[in-house]
Amino acid sequence: MLYALAMAVIFGMLLNFYLRAVVANQKNLMGQKDFLSAQLMARVTQERVATKKKAGQIRFNAGISEYEQTETMLKVTVQLENTRTYHFELPNVVK
């Protein structure tokens, strides 16, 4: 009886460790997906920015991208639908 109880406790501990690792990995993957989505939105914003407009906003399916142009840099702030916000400074491309 004691042996069965010890084995059940060990199995429970191993299962707990495994499930925590799986959950942590899933959170990491979701964070990477969010960052890559924001980075892609920033790059598309960089391509679509008109040279005459110094600031503006572009709405995407996954969130909103706000930009501000300086002479050398394009500052882009991306706010995703899940309220995460990312800031990027990209080189200003002259068209």
Short mmCIF file of N, CA, C and O in Angstrom, two decimals:
data_model
loop_
_atom_site.label_atom_id
_atom_site.label_comp_id
_atom_site.label_asym_id
_atom_site.label_seq_id
_atom_site.Cartn_x
_atom_site.Cartn_y
_atom_site.Cartn_z
N MET A 1 0.83 -1.19 0.00
CA MET A 1 0.00 0.00 0.00
C MET A 1 0.87 1.26 0.00
O MET A 1 0.59 2.21 -0.71
N LEU A 2 1.92 1.23 0.84
CA LEU A 2 2.84 2.37 0.91
C LEU A 2 3.57 2.56 -0.41
O LEU A 2 3.80 3.68 -0.84
N TYR A 3 3.91 1.44 -1.05
CA TYR A 3 4.60 1.49 -2.33
C TYR A 3 3.69 2.15 -3.39
O TYR A 3 4.14 3.00 -4.16
N ALA A 4 2.43 1.78 -3.43
CA ALA A 4 1.50 2.35 -4.39
C ALA A 4 1.31 3.85 -4.15
O ALA A 4 1.23 4.65 -5.10
N LEU A 5 1.25 4.24 -2.89
CA LEU A 5 1.11 5.66 -2.57
C LEU A 5 2.36 6.44 -2.99
O LEU A 5 2.24 7.53 -3.56
N ALA A 6 3.53 5.89 -2.75
CA ALA A 6 4.78 6.54 -3.15
C ALA A 6 4.86 6.68 -4.66
O ALA A 6 5.26 7.72 -5.19
N MET A 7 4.45 5.65 -5.39
CA MET A 7 4.48 5.70 -6.86
C MET A 7 3.48 6.74 -7.38
O MET A 7 3.76 7.46 -8.34
N ALA A 8 2.33 6.84 -6.74
CA ALA A 8 1.33 7.83 -7.15
C ALA A 8 1.84 9.25 -6.91
O ALA A 8 1.64 10.14 -7.74
N VAL A 9 2.54 9.46 -5.79
CA VAL A 9 3.10 10.78 -5.50
C VAL A 9 4.18 11.13 -6.51
O VAL A 9 4.22 12.25 -7.04
N ILE A 10 5.05 10.19 -6.83
CA ILE A 10 6.12 10.43 -7.81
C ILE A 10 5.51 10.71 -9.19
O ILE A 10 5.94 11.63 -9.89
N PHE A 11 4.51 9.93 -9.58
CA PHE A 11 3.87 10.16 -10.87
C PHE A 11 3.20 11.54 -10.90
O PHE A 11 3.29 12.26 -11.90
N GLY A 12 2.56 11.92 -9.82
CA GLY A 12 1.93 13.24 -9.75
C GLY A 12 2.94 14.37 -9.87
O GLY A 12 2.69 15.37 -10.53
N MET A 13 4.09 14.20 -9.24
CA MET A 13 5.14 15.22 -9.32
C MET A 13 5.68 15.33 -10.75
O MET A 13 5.91 16.43 -11.25
N LEU A 14 5.90 14.19 -11.40
CA LEU A 14 6.39 14.20 -12.77
C LEU A 14 5.36 14.83 -13.72
O LEU A 14 5.72 15.61 -14.60
N LEU A 15 4.11 14.49 -13.51
CA LEU A 15 3.06 15.07 -14.34
C LEU A 15 2.97 16.57 -14.14
O LEU A 15 2.82 17.34 -15.11
N ASN A 16 3.08 17.03 -12.92
CA ASN A 16 3.05 18.46 -12.61
C ASN A 16 4.21 19.17 -13.29
O ASN A 16 4.03 20.24 -13.90
N PHE A 17 5.41 18.60 -13.20
CA PHE A 17 6.58 19.20 -13.84
C PHE A 17 6.39 19.29 -15.35
O PHE A 17 6.66 20.33 -15.97
N TYR A 18 5.90 18.22 -15.96
CA TYR A 18 5.69 18.19 -17.40
C TYR A 18 4.66 19.23 -17.83
O TYR A 18 4.86 19.96 -18.80
N LEU A 19 3.55 19.31 -17.12
CA LEU A 19 2.50 20.26 -17.49
C LEU A 19 2.97 21.71 -17.33
O LEU A 19 2.63 22.57 -18.15
N ARG A 20 3.75 21.99 -16.31
CA ARG A 20 4.30 23.35 -16.16
C ARG A 20 5.23 23.70 -17.31
O ARG A 20 5.22 24.83 -17.80
N ALA A 21 6.02 22.73 -17.75
CA ALA A 21 6.93 22.97 -18.89
C ALA A 21 6.14 23.22 -20.17
O ALA A 21 6.48 24.11 -20.96
N VAL A 22 5.06 22.47 -20.37
CA VAL A 22 4.24 22.65 -21.57
C VAL A 22 3.56 24.02 -21.56
O VAL A 22 3.54 24.72 -22.57
N VAL A 23 3.04 24.43 -20.43
CA VAL A 23 2.37 25.73 -20.31
C VAL A 23 3.38 26.87 -20.53
O VAL A 23 3.09 27.84 -21.23
N ALA A 24 4.56 26.74 -19.95
CA ALA A 24 5.60 27.78 -20.13
C ALA A 24 6.02 27.87 -21.59
O ALA A 24 6.20 28.98 -22.13
N ASN A 25 6.14 26.74 -22.26
CA ASN A 25 6.50 26.73 -23.67
C ASN A 25 5.41 27.39 -24.51
O ASN A 25 5.69 28.16 -25.43
N GLN A 26 4.16 27.11 -24.19
CA GLN A 26 3.04 27.71 -24.92
C GLN A 26 3.01 29.23 -24.75
O GLN A 26 2.77 29.97 -25.70
N LYS A 27 3.25 29.71 -23.53
CA LYS A 27 3.29 31.16 -23.30
C LYS A 27 4.42 31.80 -24.08
O LYS A 27 4.27 32.90 -24.64
N ASN A 28 5.57 31.13 -24.14
CA ASN A 28 6.71 31.63 -24.89
C ASN A 28 6.36 31.73 -26.38
O ASN A 28 6.66 32.73 -27.04
N LEU A 29 5.73 30.70 -26.91
CA LEU A 29 5.36 30.71 -28.33
C LEU A 29 4.34 31.81 -28.64
O LEU A 29 4.43 32.46 -29.68
N MET A 30 3.39 32.03 -27.75
CA MET A 30 2.41 33.10 -27.96
C MET A 30 3.08 34.48 -27.94
O MET A 30 2.73 35.35 -28.73
N GLY A 31 4.05 34.66 -27.04
CA GLY A 31 4.78 35.92 -27.00
C GLY A 31 5.58 36.15 -28.27
O GLY A 31 5.63 37.27 -28.80
N GLN A 32 6.21 35.09 -28.78
CA GLN A 32 6.96 35.21 -30.03
C GLN A 32 6.03 35.53 -31.20
O GLN A 32 6.37 36.34 -32.07
N LYS A 33 4.87 34.91 -31.23
CA LYS A 33 3.90 35.17 -32.30
C LYS A 33 3.44 36.63 -32.26
O LYS A 33 3.36 37.29 -33.30
N ASP A 34 3.16 37.14 -31.07
CA ASP A 34 2.76 38.53 -30.94
C ASP A 34 3.85 39.47 -31.43
O ASP A 34 3.59 40.44 -32.15
N PHE A 35 5.11 39.20 -31.03
CA PHE A 35 6.22 40.06 -31.44
C PHE A 35 6.40 40.03 -32.96
O PHE A 35 6.60 41.07 -33.59
N LEU A 36 6.32 38.84 -33.55
CA LEU A 36 6.48 38.74 -35.00
C LEU A 36 5.33 39.44 -35.74
O LEU A 36 5.55 40.07 -36.78
N SER A 37 4.12 39.35 -35.22
CA SER A 37 2.99 40.07 -35.83
C SER A 37 3.21 41.57 -35.77
O SER A 37 2.99 42.29 -36.74
N ALA A 38 3.66 42.06 -34.62
CA ALA A 38 3.93 43.49 -34.47
C ALA A 38 5.06 43.93 -35.39
O ALA A 38 5.00 45.00 -35.99
N GLN A 39 6.09 43.11 -35.50
CA GLN A 39 7.21 43.45 -36.36
C GLN A 39 6.77 43.51 -37.83
O GLN A 39 7.17 44.41 -38.57
N LEU A 40 5.94 42.58 -38.23
CA LEU A 40 5.43 42.58 -39.60
C LEU A 40 4.57 43.81 -39.86
O LEU A 40 4.67 44.45 -40.90
N MET A 41 3.74 44.18 -38.91
CA MET A 41 2.91 45.37 -39.05
C MET A 41 3.78 46.62 -39.16
O MET A 41 3.47 47.54 -39.93
N ALA A 42 4.87 46.67 -38.41
CA ALA A 42 5.78 47.81 -38.48
C ALA A 42 6.45 47.89 -39.84
O ALA A 42 6.60 48.97 -40.42
N ARG A 43 6.84 46.74 -40.39
CA ARG A 43 7.48 46.74 -41.72
C ARG A 43 6.49 47.16 -42.81
O ARG A 43 6.86 47.90 -43.72
N VAL A 44 5.26 46.69 -42.72
CA VAL A 44 4.25 47.10 -43.70
C VAL A 44 3.97 48.59 -43.57
O VAL A 44 3.81 49.29 -44.58
N THR A 45 3.95 49.09 -42.34
CA THR A 45 3.77 50.53 -42.12
C THR A 45 4.91 51.30 -42.77
O THR A 45 4.69 52.32 -43.43
N GLN A 46 6.13 50.80 -42.61
CA GLN A 46 7.29 51.45 -43.21
C GLN A 46 7.15 51.52 -44.73
O GLN A 46 7.48 52.54 -45.34
N GLU A 47 6.62 50.48 -45.34
CA GLU A 47 6.47 50.47 -46.80
C GLU A 47 5.34 51.38 -47.28
O GLU A 47 5.42 51.95 -48.36
N ARG A 48 4.29 51.55 -46.47
CA ARG A 48 3.11 52.30 -46.91
C ARG A 48 3.13 53.76 -46.54
O ARG A 48 2.25 54.51 -46.96
N VAL A 49 4.10 54.20 -45.76
CA VAL A 49 4.11 55.59 -45.30
C VAL A 49 4.37 56.53 -46.47
O VAL A 49 5.27 56.33 -47.26
N ALA A 50 3.53 57.54 -46.57
CA ALA A 50 3.71 58.58 -47.59
C ALA A 50 4.78 59.56 -47.11
O ALA A 50 4.87 59.86 -45.93
N THR A 51 5.58 60.05 -48.03
CA THR A 51 6.67 60.94 -47.65
C THR A 51 6.18 62.29 -47.16
O THR A 51 6.87 62.96 -46.39
N LYS A 52 4.99 62.73 -47.57
CA LYS A 52 4.50 64.05 -47.17
C LYS A 52 3.88 64.04 -45.77
O LYS A 52 3.83 65.06 -45.11
N LYS A 53 3.40 62.90 -45.32
CA LYS A 53 2.77 62.83 -44.00
C LYS A 53 3.84 62.55 -42.95
O LYS A 53 4.61 61.61 -43.07
N LYS A 54 3.87 63.37 -41.92
CA LYS A 54 4.87 63.20 -40.86
C LYS A 54 4.41 62.24 -39.79
O LYS A 54 5.22 61.68 -39.07
N ALA A 55 3.11 62.06 -39.64
CA ALA A 55 2.58 61.16 -38.63
C ALA A 55 1.25 60.62 -39.11
O ALA A 55 0.58 61.23 -39.95
N GLY A 56 0.88 59.47 -38.57
CA GLY A 56 -0.39 58.90 -38.96
C GLY A 56 -0.64 57.57 -38.29
O GLY A 56 0.08 57.16 -37.39
N GLN A 57 -1.66 56.91 -38.79
CA GLN A 57 -2.11 55.67 -38.17
C GLN A 57 -2.60 54.74 -39.27
O GLN A 57 -3.27 55.18 -40.21
N ILE A 58 -2.27 53.46 -39.15
CA ILE A 58 -2.75 52.46 -40.09
C ILE A 58 -3.42 51.36 -39.27
O ILE A 58 -2.84 50.87 -38.29
N ARG A 59 -4.61 50.98 -39.66
CA ARG A 59 -5.36 49.94 -38.94
C ARG A 59 -5.20 48.61 -39.68
O ARG A 59 -5.40 48.53 -40.88
N PHE A 60 -4.85 47.57 -38.93
CA PHE A 60 -4.72 46.22 -39.45
C PHE A 60 -5.76 45.33 -38.77
O PHE A 60 -6.39 45.73 -37.80
N ASN A 61 -5.90 44.11 -39.27
CA ASN A 61 -6.80 43.15 -38.64
C ASN A 61 -6.36 42.81 -37.22
O ASN A 61 -7.18 42.55 -36.35
N ALA A 62 -5.05 42.79 -36.99
CA ALA A 62 -4.51 42.36 -35.69
C ALA A 62 -4.25 43.52 -34.74
O ALA A 62 -3.88 43.28 -33.59
N GLY A 63 -4.42 44.76 -35.18
CA GLY A 63 -4.18 45.89 -34.29
C GLY A 63 -4.01 47.19 -35.05
O GLY A 63 -4.38 47.32 -36.21
N ILE A 64 -3.40 48.16 -34.37
CA ILE A 64 -3.22 49.51 -34.91
C ILE A 64 -1.74 49.86 -34.89
O ILE A 64 -1.04 49.60 -33.91
N SER A 65 -1.29 50.46 -35.97
CA SER A 65 0.09 50.91 -36.09
C SER A 65 0.10 52.44 -36.21
O SER A 65 -0.51 52.99 -37.11
N GLU A 66 0.77 53.10 -35.29
CA GLU A 66 0.91 54.56 -35.34
C GLU A 66 2.37 54.88 -35.67
O GLU A 66 3.28 54.24 -35.13
N TYR A 67 2.57 55.85 -36.53
CA TYR A 67 3.93 56.18 -36.93
C TYR A 67 4.18 57.68 -36.85
O TYR A 67 3.26 58.49 -36.89
N GLU A 68 5.46 58.00 -36.72
CA GLU A 68 5.92 59.39 -36.71
C GLU A 68 7.26 59.43 -37.43
O GLU A 68 8.17 58.68 -37.09
N GLN A 69 7.34 60.30 -38.43
CA GLN A 69 8.56 60.41 -39.22
C GLN A 69 9.45 61.52 -38.72
O GLN A 69 8.96 62.61 -38.37
N THR A 70 10.73 61.24 -38.68
CA THR A 70 11.74 62.29 -38.52
C THR A 70 12.58 62.26 -39.80
O THR A 70 12.27 61.51 -40.73
N GLU A 71 13.65 63.03 -39.83
CA GLU A 71 14.46 63.07 -41.05
C GLU A 71 15.14 61.73 -41.32
O GLU A 71 15.29 61.33 -42.47
N THR A 72 15.57 61.04 -40.27
CA THR A 72 16.33 59.81 -40.48
C THR A 72 15.63 58.55 -39.96
O THR A 72 15.98 57.45 -40.37
N MET A 73 14.65 58.71 -39.08
CA MET A 73 14.03 57.54 -38.46
C MET A 73 12.51 57.57 -38.64
O MET A 73 11.90 58.62 -38.77
N LEU A 74 11.94 56.40 -38.61
CA LEU A 74 10.49 56.23 -38.58
C LEU A 74 10.17 55.51 -37.28
O LEU A 74 10.58 54.37 -37.08
N LYS A 75 9.49 56.20 -36.37
CA LYS A 75 9.12 55.60 -35.09
C LYS A 75 7.73 55.02 -35.22
O LYS A 75 6.78 55.72 -35.53
N VAL A 76 7.62 53.72 -34.98
CA VAL A 76 6.36 53.00 -35.14
C VAL A 76 5.97 52.39 -33.80
O VAL A 76 6.77 51.74 -33.14
N THR A 77 4.73 52.63 -33.40
CA THR A 77 4.16 52.01 -32.20
C THR A 77 3.01 51.13 -32.65
O THR A 77 2.07 51.61 -33.27
N VAL A 78 3.12 49.85 -32.33
CA VAL A 78 2.11 48.88 -32.73
C VAL A 78 1.37 48.42 -31.47
O VAL A 78 1.99 47.96 -30.52
N GLN A 79 0.05 48.58 -31.49
CA GLN A 79 -0.77 48.08 -30.39
C GLN A 79 -1.64 46.96 -30.93
O GLN A 79 -2.48 47.16 -31.80
N LEU A 80 -1.40 45.75 -30.41
CA LEU A 80 -2.15 44.59 -30.86
C LEU A 80 -3.51 44.54 -30.18
O LEU A 80 -3.75 45.24 -29.20
N GLU A 81 -4.38 43.69 -30.70
CA GLU A 81 -5.73 43.57 -30.14
C GLU A 81 -5.72 43.08 -28.70
O GLU A 81 -6.62 43.35 -27.93
N ASN A 82 -4.68 42.32 -28.32
CA ASN A 82 -4.60 41.81 -26.94
C ASN A 82 -3.94 42.82 -26.00
O ASN A 82 -3.45 42.45 -24.95
N THR A 83 -3.92 44.08 -26.39
CA THR A 83 -3.41 45.23 -25.63
C THR A 83 -1.90 45.22 -25.42
O THR A 83 -1.39 46.03 -24.67
N ARG A 84 -1.17 44.35 -26.08
CA ARG A 84 0.28 44.43 -26.02
C ARG A 84 0.74 45.55 -26.95
O ARG A 84 0.21 45.73 -28.05
N THR A 85 1.76 46.28 -26.53
CA THR A 85 2.28 47.40 -27.31
C THR A 85 3.76 47.19 -27.57
O THR A 85 4.51 46.84 -26.66
N TYR A 86 4.17 47.43 -28.80
CA TYR A 86 5.57 47.29 -29.20
C TYR A 86 6.01 48.59 -29.87
O TYR A 86 5.24 49.21 -30.60
N HIS A 87 7.26 48.98 -29.65
CA HIS A 87 7.83 50.19 -30.23
C HIS A 87 9.01 49.80 -31.13
O HIS A 87 9.87 49.01 -30.71
N PHE A 88 9.05 50.38 -32.31
CA PHE A 88 10.11 50.11 -33.26
C PHE A 88 10.64 51.42 -33.80
O PHE A 88 9.89 52.36 -34.00
N GLU A 89 11.94 51.48 -34.02
CA GLU A 89 12.56 52.61 -34.72
C GLU A 89 13.22 52.05 -35.97
O GLU A 89 14.19 51.30 -35.88
N LEU A 90 12.69 52.43 -37.11
CA LEU A 90 13.16 51.91 -38.38
C LEU A 90 13.81 53.03 -39.19
O LEU A 90 13.45 54.20 -39.03
N PRO A 91 14.73 52.69 -40.07
CA PRO A 91 15.31 53.74 -40.91
C PRO A 91 14.26 54.30 -41.85
O PRO A 91 13.41 53.57 -42.36
N ASN A 92 14.30 55.60 -42.06
CA ASN A 92 13.35 56.27 -42.92
C ASN A 92 13.70 56.02 -44.37
O ASN A 92 14.78 56.37 -44.82
N VAL A 93 12.80 55.39 -45.10
CA VAL A 93 13.03 55.06 -46.51
C VAL A 93 12.44 56.17 -47.36
O VAL A 93 11.25 56.45 -47.29
N VAL A 94 13.27 56.80 -48.17
CA VAL A 94 12.82 57.86 -49.05
C VAL A 94 12.38 57.24 -50.36
O VAL A 94 13.12 56.51 -51.00
N LYS A 95 11.12 57.54 -50.77
CA LYS A 95 10.58 56.97 -52.00
C LYS A 95 10.83 57.90 -53.16
O LYS A 95 10.79 59.07 -53.08
#
